[in-house]
Amino acid sequence: MAEEKKKGLALHWQILIGIGLGIVAGIVLCKITPYENWYKYIKWAGDIFLRGLRMIVIPLVFTSIALGVAGMGNSAALGRIAGKTILYYIATTAVAATIGLTLVNIVKPGVGASLNLAEEVASVSSGEVSFIDQIVSIVPSNIFESMAKGDLLPVIFFAVIFGFFMNRVDTKHTITLSGLFTAVYEVIMKITLFIIRLAPFGVFAIVTNVVGKQADDPQALLSMAGSLGIFVLVVWGGLLIQGGVVLPLIVRFIGKQNPWRHISKMSTALLTAFSTCSSGAALPINIRDSQEKCGVSNKIASFVLPLGSTINMNGTALYECVTAIFIAQAYGIDLSLAQQIMIVFTALLAAIGAAGIPMAGMVMLAIVLSAVGLPLEGIGLVLAVEQLCDMPRTCINVYGDSCGAVIIAHSEGEQLTI
Ligand code: ASP
């Protein structure tokens, strides 16, 4: 955008510098004084940035989906796009989970891991929310309550219904509502642009805080030396295969676009996802850049991306598989092939159910573990490295959504500008 060019140094470079300086500042500050003494002077800036992004998510998602669905015109187009979107999400998430499963079985990072390192997990429930309950809860009983709680799936559901029926009332009402929603949407996009300007500072504060917290915890650093370090490498390696090979190939051969140019255009959204560990926080940037930089239509971006930010989590599914099997290995539990397939299946469901917020994937791990009878305390084994795993998996979650928008836009005959 013109406003971005005026600045000189591109925003993604500014964010990268923010990340780099944050790492240095976190380490240096810990050397000078303990984490407790300084974090409150830094953390607030990251909190403001994150809250600012979350502030716009609900109005953005509601108006953009309602407009997008209304813009599809007829139910056949809606059904076609929704069908392709869900198919793409399930297929890529299943591939990601399988990559995780394969790598962790080859490297076996958990074999011989010391169980002494397990941290106490205060309150993990077995997470036995039934599948039926999950489906039922998509239909909001009170849309304002769902909005207030930030529950995206019910909000998406209501917005789809609203957009669908917006086209089925008197034309003068359709025109009024479209005008109103377009106006709100445009204003929210302007606010997004304003908040993105703060990203380098917000990201700096978030990273300084995270690095400081870890650097102040010698136990966590020590544990990285052994099997936990290899576990992190397996997670990163799997994510790298999904994000560096599988998804780019899909963009290249199904979306017929240059994957590297696409990544470079989406870099602000990806870096925001990486540093905030929240697909929800990266969503406004993802929607904006998919449209303005990649040329995806509003109709597709505003349907595919919000839905993706809550149900399409390639990185999370991969993480769930690697972690569940790592825990089984650490406890010396042999899993049959059927149990491993069960893990892939529940990892898919856990990834769909996980919210786009930090650590959601780790909480959902309880579902995967209980599905095959693995000890829930195993989660304590990986707590120390949760941040290190959440950052890259959120980045891949958001990248997967953005690839989805590109290939679906291409399949609908849109001219992209990647
Ligand atoms: N933090 C991830 C996200 O927002 C979810 C997770 O914890 O896996 O996409």
Short mmCIF file of C-alpha atoms and ligand atoms in Angstrom, two decimals:
data_model
loop_
_atom_site.label_atom_id
_atom_site.label_comp_id
_atom_site.label_asym_id
_atom_site.label_seq_id
_atom_site.Cartn_x
_atom_site.Cartn_y
_atom_site.Cartn_z
CA MET A 1 0.00 0.00 0.00
CA ALA A 2 1.07 3.56 -0.63
CA GLU A 3 1.05 4.32 3.09
CA GLU A 4 3.42 1.44 3.72
CA LYS A 5 5.90 2.50 1.06
CA LYS A 6 6.27 5.99 2.48
CA LYS A 7 7.88 4.51 5.59
CA GLY A 8 11.09 3.36 3.89
CA LEU A 9 12.01 0.10 5.57
CA ALA A 10 9.31 -2.48 4.81
CA LEU A 11 7.15 -3.48 7.73
CA HIS A 12 8.24 -7.12 7.81
CA TRP A 13 11.85 -5.98 8.20
CA GLN A 14 10.83 -3.69 11.02
CA ILE A 15 9.07 -6.62 12.71
CA LEU A 16 12.10 -8.87 12.20
CA ILE A 17 14.29 -6.20 13.78
CA GLY A 18 11.76 -6.03 16.64
CA ILE A 19 12.11 -9.80 17.13
CA GLY A 20 15.94 -9.63 16.99
CA LEU A 21 16.17 -6.72 19.42
CA GLY A 22 13.61 -8.44 21.68
CA ILE A 23 15.80 -11.56 21.93
CA VAL A 24 18.87 -9.47 22.79
CA ALA A 25 16.97 -7.27 25.27
CA GLY A 26 15.42 -10.29 27.02
CA ILE A 27 18.82 -11.91 27.54
CA VAL A 28 20.62 -8.69 28.54
CA LEU A 29 17.92 -7.57 30.98
CA CYS A 30 18.01 -10.96 32.69
CA LYS A 31 21.76 -10.62 33.13
CA ILE A 32 21.27 -7.22 34.78
CA THR A 33 18.34 -7.97 37.04
CA PRO A 34 15.86 -10.84 37.61
CA TYR A 35 12.83 -11.10 35.32
CA GLU A 36 10.34 -10.11 38.08
CA ASN A 37 12.02 -6.73 38.42
CA TRP A 38 11.66 -5.57 34.86
CA TYR A 39 8.97 -7.43 32.91
CA LYS A 40 6.09 -5.10 33.88
CA TYR A 41 7.86 -2.14 32.29
CA ILE A 42 8.01 -3.92 28.94
CA LYS A 43 5.11 -6.36 28.79
CA TRP A 44 2.36 -3.72 28.64
CA ALA A 45 3.38 -2.61 25.15
CA GLY A 46 2.91 -6.15 23.82
CA ASP A 47 -0.39 -6.45 25.67
CA ILE A 48 -1.71 -3.26 24.08
CA PHE A 49 -0.73 -4.49 20.61
CA LEU A 50 -2.41 -7.86 21.15
CA ARG A 51 -5.55 -6.36 22.67
CA GLY A 52 -5.73 -3.91 19.77
CA LEU A 53 -5.70 -6.77 17.28
CA ARG A 54 -8.25 -8.78 19.25
CA MET A 55 -10.43 -5.68 19.58
CA ILE A 56 -11.16 -5.69 15.87
CA VAL A 57 -11.53 -9.42 15.28
CA ILE A 58 -15.24 -9.81 16.06
CA PRO A 59 -16.58 -6.82 14.08
CA LEU A 60 -14.19 -7.70 11.26
CA VAL A 61 -15.19 -11.35 11.12
CA PHE A 62 -18.88 -10.59 11.34
CA THR A 63 -19.03 -7.88 8.70
CA SER A 64 -16.58 -9.52 6.32
CA ILE A 65 -18.26 -12.93 6.38
CA ALA A 66 -21.77 -11.53 6.09
CA LEU A 67 -20.66 -9.40 3.13
CA GLY A 68 -18.70 -12.26 1.59
CA VAL A 69 -21.58 -14.72 1.82
CA ALA A 70 -24.10 -12.14 0.56
CA GLY A 71 -21.67 -11.39 -2.29
CA MET A 72 -21.68 -15.04 -3.36
CA GLY A 73 -25.15 -14.41 -4.61
CA ASN A 74 -26.62 -17.87 -4.71
CA SER A 75 -26.41 -20.87 -2.46
CA ALA A 76 -24.69 -22.97 -5.14
CA ALA A 77 -21.63 -20.67 -5.07
CA LEU A 78 -21.60 -20.67 -1.29
CA GLY A 79 -21.86 -24.45 -1.17
CA ARG A 80 -19.09 -24.85 -3.77
CA ILE A 81 -16.66 -22.52 -2.00
CA ALA A 82 -17.47 -23.93 1.43
CA GLY A 83 -16.98 -27.47 0.10
CA LYS A 84 -13.59 -26.69 -1.43
CA THR A 85 -12.50 -24.85 1.71
CA ILE A 86 -13.38 -27.70 4.05
CA LEU A 87 -11.81 -30.27 1.72
CA TYR A 88 -8.57 -28.26 1.51
CA TYR A 89 -8.49 -27.80 5.29
CA ILE A 90 -9.03 -31.45 6.12
CA ALA A 91 -6.59 -32.70 3.47
CA THR A 92 -3.71 -30.40 4.44
CA THR A 93 -4.24 -30.92 8.16
CA ALA A 94 -4.22 -34.70 7.67
CA VAL A 95 -0.95 -34.43 5.71
CA ALA A 96 0.58 -32.31 8.47
CA ALA A 97 -0.46 -34.79 11.16
CA THR A 98 0.97 -37.67 9.13
CA ILE A 99 4.30 -35.85 8.69
CA GLY A 100 4.45 -35.38 12.47
CA LEU A 101 3.62 -39.03 13.08
CA THR A 102 6.27 -40.24 10.64
CA LEU A 103 9.06 -38.00 11.94
CA VAL A 104 8.48 -38.78 15.60
CA ASN A 105 8.48 -42.50 14.85
CA ILE A 106 11.76 -42.23 12.95
CA VAL A 107 13.64 -39.98 15.39
CA LYS A 108 12.04 -41.33 18.61
CA PRO A 109 12.95 -38.31 20.76
CA GLY A 110 11.01 -39.63 23.78
CA VAL A 111 12.84 -42.94 24.13
CA GLY A 112 14.90 -42.70 27.34
CA ALA A 113 13.62 -39.21 28.20
CA SER A 114 13.87 -38.46 31.90
CA LEU A 115 10.44 -38.22 33.50
CA ASN A 116 11.94 -36.15 36.33
CA LEU A 117 11.76 -33.10 34.15
CA ALA A 118 7.99 -33.23 34.04
CA GLU A 119 6.48 -30.08 35.49
CA GLU A 120 3.34 -30.21 37.58
CA VAL A 121 0.29 -29.68 35.48
CA ALA A 122 -2.16 -27.98 37.75
CA SER A 123 -5.45 -28.37 35.98
CA VAL A 124 -5.65 -30.49 32.91
CA SER A 125 -9.01 -32.04 32.54
CA SER A 126 -9.28 -35.05 30.31
CA GLY A 127 -10.96 -32.71 27.86
CA GLU A 128 -13.70 -35.16 27.13
CA VAL A 129 -15.98 -32.84 25.27
CA SER A 130 -17.99 -35.08 23.00
CA PHE A 131 -17.84 -34.54 19.27
CA ILE A 132 -21.61 -33.99 19.20
CA ASP A 133 -21.33 -31.29 21.88
CA GLN A 134 -18.67 -29.54 19.81
CA ILE A 135 -20.93 -29.50 16.77
CA VAL A 136 -23.94 -28.32 18.79
CA SER A 137 -21.93 -25.47 20.33
CA ILE A 138 -21.31 -24.03 16.85
CA VAL A 139 -24.91 -22.81 16.89
CA PRO A 140 -24.96 -19.85 19.29
CA SER A 141 -27.80 -19.63 21.79
CA ASN A 142 -26.95 -15.98 22.29
CA ILE A 143 -24.89 -14.32 19.58
CA PHE A 144 -23.91 -11.42 21.83
CA GLU A 145 -22.57 -13.80 24.43
CA SER A 146 -20.48 -15.57 21.78
CA MET A 147 -19.20 -12.23 20.54
CA ALA A 148 -18.39 -11.07 24.07
CA LYS A 149 -16.51 -14.29 24.78
CA GLY A 150 -14.69 -14.10 21.46
CA ASP A 151 -16.01 -17.55 20.39
CA LEU A 152 -15.33 -17.35 16.70
CA LEU A 153 -17.10 -20.45 15.40
CA PRO A 154 -20.60 -19.45 16.59
CA VAL A 155 -19.96 -15.92 15.33
CA ILE A 156 -18.92 -17.30 11.93
CA PHE A 157 -22.01 -19.51 11.87
CA PHE A 158 -24.31 -16.58 12.60
CA ALA A 159 -22.54 -14.35 10.08
CA VAL A 160 -22.91 -16.99 7.34
CA ILE A 161 -26.63 -17.35 8.08
CA PHE A 162 -27.04 -13.58 8.25
CA GLY A 163 -25.22 -13.03 4.96
CA PHE A 164 -27.24 -15.78 3.32
CA PHE A 165 -30.58 -14.25 4.31
CA MET A 166 -29.41 -10.71 3.66
CA ASN A 167 -29.92 -11.52 0.01
CA ARG A 168 -33.37 -12.89 0.56
CA VAL A 169 -35.14 -9.83 1.89
CA ASP A 170 -36.53 -6.78 0.13
CA THR A 171 -33.78 -5.32 -2.12
CA LYS A 172 -33.86 -2.00 -0.34
CA HIS A 173 -32.92 -3.74 2.93
CA THR A 174 -30.18 -5.73 1.22
CA ILE A 175 -28.72 -2.49 -0.12
CA THR A 176 -28.93 -0.75 3.28
CA LEU A 177 -27.23 -3.64 5.07
CA SER A 178 -24.52 -4.02 2.42
CA GLY A 179 -23.80 -0.30 2.61
CA LEU A 180 -23.64 -0.38 6.39
CA PHE A 181 -21.44 -3.49 6.59
CA THR A 182 -19.13 -2.24 3.85
CA ALA A 183 -18.69 1.02 5.74
CA VAL A 184 -17.94 -0.77 9.02
CA TYR A 185 -15.58 -3.15 7.24
CA GLU A 186 -13.66 -0.29 5.61
CA VAL A 187 -13.27 1.51 8.92
CA ILE A 188 -12.07 -1.68 10.64
CA MET A 189 -9.51 -2.16 7.86
CA LYS A 190 -8.21 1.37 8.47
CA ILE A 191 -7.94 0.61 12.18
CA THR A 192 -6.09 -2.61 11.28
CA LEU A 193 -3.62 -0.62 9.26
CA PHE A 194 -3.08 1.71 12.19
CA ILE A 195 -2.53 -1.16 14.65
CA ILE A 196 -0.13 -2.89 12.26
CA ARG A 197 2.07 0.21 12.44
CA LEU A 198 2.60 -0.63 16.10
CA ALA A 199 3.63 -4.22 15.30
CA PRO A 200 7.41 -3.72 15.54
CA PHE A 201 7.08 -2.26 19.05
CA GLY A 202 4.45 -4.75 20.16
CA VAL A 203 6.48 -7.65 18.84
CA PHE A 204 9.64 -6.31 20.49
CA ALA A 205 7.86 -6.18 23.87
CA ILE A 206 6.32 -9.65 23.48
CA VAL A 207 9.61 -11.28 22.47
CA THR A 208 11.63 -9.49 25.20
CA ASN A 209 9.15 -10.77 27.77
CA VAL A 210 9.12 -14.34 26.46
CA VAL A 211 12.91 -14.59 26.14
CA GLY A 212 13.35 -12.99 29.57
CA LYS A 213 11.00 -15.49 31.18
CA GLN A 214 12.85 -18.44 29.62
CA ALA A 215 16.33 -17.02 30.27
CA ASP A 216 15.41 -16.66 33.93
CA ASP A 217 14.48 -20.33 34.16
CA PRO A 218 17.69 -22.41 34.18
CA GLN A 219 15.66 -25.61 34.57
CA ALA A 220 13.95 -25.01 31.22
CA LEU A 221 17.24 -24.22 29.51
CA LEU A 222 18.88 -27.31 30.98
CA SER A 223 16.07 -29.56 29.85
CA MET A 224 16.63 -28.38 26.30
CA ALA A 225 19.97 -30.13 26.26
CA GLY A 226 18.46 -33.63 26.19
CA SER A 227 15.48 -35.31 24.66
CA LEU A 228 13.30 -32.23 24.98
CA GLY A 229 15.69 -30.42 22.66
CA ILE A 230 15.35 -33.23 20.11
CA PHE A 231 11.57 -33.12 20.57
CA VAL A 232 11.59 -29.39 19.71
CA LEU A 233 13.77 -30.12 16.67
CA VAL A 234 11.31 -32.78 15.48
CA VAL A 235 8.41 -30.31 15.84
CA TRP A 236 10.32 -27.60 13.99
CA GLY A 237 11.50 -30.09 11.34
CA GLY A 238 7.95 -31.30 10.69
CA LEU A 239 6.65 -27.75 10.51
CA LEU A 240 9.43 -26.87 8.12
CA ILE A 241 8.44 -29.74 5.81
CA GLN A 242 4.78 -28.70 5.91
CA GLY A 243 5.48 -24.97 5.55
CA GLY A 244 8.55 -25.16 3.33
CA VAL A 245 7.63 -28.05 1.01
CA VAL A 246 4.03 -29.31 1.17
CA LEU A 247 2.14 -26.01 1.26
CA PRO A 248 4.43 -24.22 -1.26
CA LEU A 249 3.97 -27.16 -3.65
CA ILE A 250 0.21 -26.82 -3.29
CA VAL A 251 0.43 -23.09 -4.00
CA ARG A 252 2.67 -23.80 -7.00
CA PHE A 253 0.80 -26.67 -8.61
CA ILE A 254 -2.80 -26.21 -7.51
CA GLY A 255 -2.87 -22.45 -7.01
CA LYS A 256 -0.49 -21.86 -9.97
CA GLN A 257 1.31 -19.08 -8.09
CA ASN A 258 4.89 -18.44 -7.11
CA PRO A 259 5.04 -19.71 -3.48
CA TRP A 260 8.04 -17.60 -2.44
CA ARG A 261 6.49 -14.37 -3.63
CA HIS A 262 3.33 -15.39 -1.81
CA ILE A 263 5.27 -15.98 1.43
CA SER A 264 7.02 -12.66 1.06
CA LYS A 265 3.70 -10.85 0.57
CA MET A 266 2.25 -12.56 3.62
CA SER A 267 5.34 -12.00 5.79
CA THR A 268 3.76 -9.40 8.07
CA ALA A 269 0.89 -11.74 8.94
CA LEU A 270 3.29 -14.70 9.38
CA LEU A 271 5.68 -12.80 11.63
CA THR A 272 2.76 -11.50 13.68
CA ALA A 273 1.49 -15.07 14.08
CA PHE A 274 4.98 -16.24 15.03
CA SER A 275 5.50 -13.63 17.71
CA THR A 276 1.98 -13.44 19.16
CA CYS A 277 1.23 -17.20 19.02
CA SER A 278 -2.31 -16.30 18.02
CA SER A 279 -4.00 -17.03 14.70
CA GLY A 280 -6.83 -14.77 15.86
CA ALA A 281 -4.46 -11.83 16.32
CA ALA A 282 -2.92 -12.39 12.89
CA LEU A 283 -6.34 -12.67 11.21
CA PRO A 284 -6.97 -8.96 10.45
CA ILE A 285 -3.52 -8.69 8.84
CA ASN A 286 -4.03 -11.94 6.96
CA ILE A 287 -7.34 -10.72 5.51
CA ARG A 288 -5.93 -7.35 4.58
CA ASP A 289 -2.74 -8.64 2.90
CA SER A 290 -4.47 -11.53 1.13
CA GLN A 291 -6.71 -8.97 -0.53
CA GLU A 292 -4.44 -5.99 -1.00
CA LYS A 293 -1.16 -7.73 -1.75
CA CYS A 294 -2.23 -11.06 -3.23
CA GLY A 295 -5.40 -9.95 -4.99
CA VAL A 296 -7.76 -12.49 -3.38
CA SER A 297 -11.32 -11.17 -3.58
CA ASN A 298 -13.09 -9.95 -0.50
CA LYS A 299 -15.68 -12.66 -1.05
CA ILE A 300 -13.14 -15.47 -0.70
CA ALA A 301 -10.71 -13.92 1.80
CA SER A 302 -13.47 -13.04 4.18
CA PHE A 303 -14.94 -16.52 4.15
CA VAL A 304 -11.86 -18.74 3.93
CA LEU A 305 -9.56 -16.89 6.36
CA PRO A 306 -11.78 -16.40 9.43
CA LEU A 307 -12.96 -20.00 9.14
CA GLY A 308 -9.36 -21.13 8.71
CA SER A 309 -8.17 -19.21 11.75
CA THR A 310 -10.39 -21.33 13.94
CA ILE A 311 -10.57 -24.73 12.26
CA ASN A 312 -7.56 -25.05 9.95
CA MET A 313 -4.50 -25.66 12.06
CA ASN A 314 -1.84 -27.64 10.21
CA GLY A 315 0.83 -26.76 12.74
CA THR A 316 -1.31 -27.67 15.73
CA ALA A 317 -2.29 -31.07 14.29
CA LEU A 318 1.36 -31.87 13.60
CA TYR A 319 2.31 -30.79 17.11
CA GLU A 320 -0.43 -32.92 18.69
CA CYS A 321 0.81 -36.05 16.92
CA VAL A 322 4.47 -35.50 17.69
CA THR A 323 3.76 -34.69 21.31
CA ALA A 324 1.36 -37.55 22.00
CA ILE A 325 3.84 -40.08 20.62
CA PHE A 326 6.76 -38.38 22.37
CA ILE A 327 4.88 -38.81 25.65
CA ALA A 328 4.13 -42.47 24.87
CA GLN A 329 7.82 -43.05 24.12
CA ALA A 330 8.88 -41.29 27.32
CA TYR A 331 6.55 -43.47 29.41
CA GLY A 332 7.69 -46.56 27.55
CA ILE A 333 4.20 -47.25 26.18
CA ASP A 334 4.07 -49.13 22.88
CA LEU A 335 1.32 -47.90 20.61
CA SER A 336 -0.27 -50.16 18.05
CA LEU A 337 -0.82 -48.97 14.49
CA ALA A 338 -4.54 -48.60 15.24
CA GLN A 339 -3.73 -46.39 18.23
CA GLN A 340 -1.41 -44.28 16.11
CA ILE A 341 -4.13 -43.82 13.51
CA MET A 342 -6.47 -42.88 16.35
CA ILE A 343 -3.92 -40.23 17.37
CA VAL A 344 -3.90 -38.76 13.86
CA PHE A 345 -7.69 -38.70 13.86
CA THR A 346 -8.04 -37.07 17.28
CA ALA A 347 -5.21 -34.64 16.43
CA LEU A 348 -7.33 -33.51 13.50
CA LEU A 349 -10.31 -32.97 15.76
CA ALA A 350 -8.16 -31.24 18.39
CA ALA A 351 -6.75 -28.91 15.74
CA ILE A 352 -10.25 -28.09 14.54
CA GLY A 353 -11.42 -27.50 18.09
CA ALA A 354 -8.42 -25.44 19.24
CA ALA A 355 -9.04 -21.71 19.40
CA GLY A 356 -6.63 -19.35 17.64
CA ILE A 357 -5.06 -18.26 20.90
CA PRO A 358 -1.72 -18.99 22.58
CA MET A 359 -1.29 -22.48 24.06
CA ALA A 360 -4.70 -23.70 22.86
CA GLY A 361 -3.04 -26.67 21.16
CA MET A 362 -1.38 -27.75 24.37
CA VAL A 363 -4.69 -27.72 26.20
CA MET A 364 -6.30 -29.78 23.43
CA LEU A 365 -3.54 -32.33 23.84
CA ALA A 366 -5.57 -33.71 26.75
CA ILE A 367 -8.18 -34.94 24.26
CA VAL A 368 -5.61 -36.74 22.14
CA LEU A 369 -3.93 -38.33 25.13
CA SER A 370 -7.14 -39.54 26.70
CA ALA A 371 -8.37 -40.97 23.40
CA VAL A 372 -5.59 -43.56 23.45
CA GLY A 373 -5.22 -43.82 27.21
CA LEU A 374 -1.90 -42.01 27.56
CA PRO A 375 -1.11 -40.31 30.90
CA LEU A 376 -2.29 -36.72 31.06
CA GLU A 377 0.65 -35.83 33.30
CA GLY A 378 2.76 -36.29 30.18
CA ILE A 379 1.76 -32.75 29.26
CA GLY A 380 4.04 -31.63 32.10
CA LEU A 381 6.96 -33.04 30.12
CA VAL A 382 6.57 -30.54 27.32
CA LEU A 383 5.41 -27.48 29.28
CA ALA A 384 8.89 -26.00 29.42
CA VAL A 385 9.13 -25.78 25.65
CA GLU A 386 5.53 -24.83 24.91
CA GLN A 387 6.39 -21.32 23.77
CA LEU A 388 9.08 -22.61 21.42
CA CYS A 389 6.55 -24.93 19.81
CA ASP A 390 3.60 -22.53 19.82
CA MET A 391 5.42 -19.83 17.86
CA PRO A 392 6.24 -21.85 14.73
CA ARG A 393 3.04 -23.91 14.78
CA THR A 394 0.90 -20.76 14.85
CA CYS A 395 2.93 -19.40 11.95
CA ILE A 396 2.22 -22.56 9.93
CA ASN A 397 -1.47 -22.44 10.96
CA VAL A 398 -1.78 -18.95 9.51
CA TYR A 399 0.30 -19.78 6.43
CA GLY A 400 -1.98 -22.76 5.74
CA ASP A 401 -5.03 -20.47 5.84
CA SER A 402 -3.45 -18.00 3.49
CA CYS A 403 -2.49 -20.77 1.01
CA GLY A 404 -6.12 -21.92 1.17
CA ALA A 405 -7.35 -18.45 0.23
CA VAL A 406 -4.95 -18.39 -2.74
CA ILE A 407 -5.82 -21.78 -4.17
CA ILE A 408 -9.56 -21.34 -3.70
CA ALA A 409 -9.41 -17.89 -5.32
CA HIS A 410 -7.49 -19.43 -8.24
CA SER A 411 -9.97 -22.28 -8.55
CA GLU A 412 -12.77 -19.71 -8.77
CA GLY A 413 -11.00 -18.06 -11.70
CA GLU A 414 -9.76 -14.97 -9.85
CA GLN A 415 -6.77 -13.03 -11.22
CA LEU A 416 -4.22 -12.92 -8.41
CA THR A 417 -1.44 -10.36 -8.05
CA ILE A 418 1.21 -12.51 -6.39
N1 ASP B 1 -1.57 -20.79 19.14
C1 ASP B 1 -2.16 -21.51 18.05
C2 ASP B 1 -2.90 -20.56 17.14
O1 ASP B 1 -3.34 -19.51 17.54
C3 ASP B 1 -3.08 -22.59 18.51
C4 ASP B 1 -2.27 -23.60 19.25
O2 ASP B 1 -1.96 -23.38 20.42
O3 ASP B 1 -1.88 -24.62 18.64
O4 ASP B 1 -3.03 -20.86 15.97
#
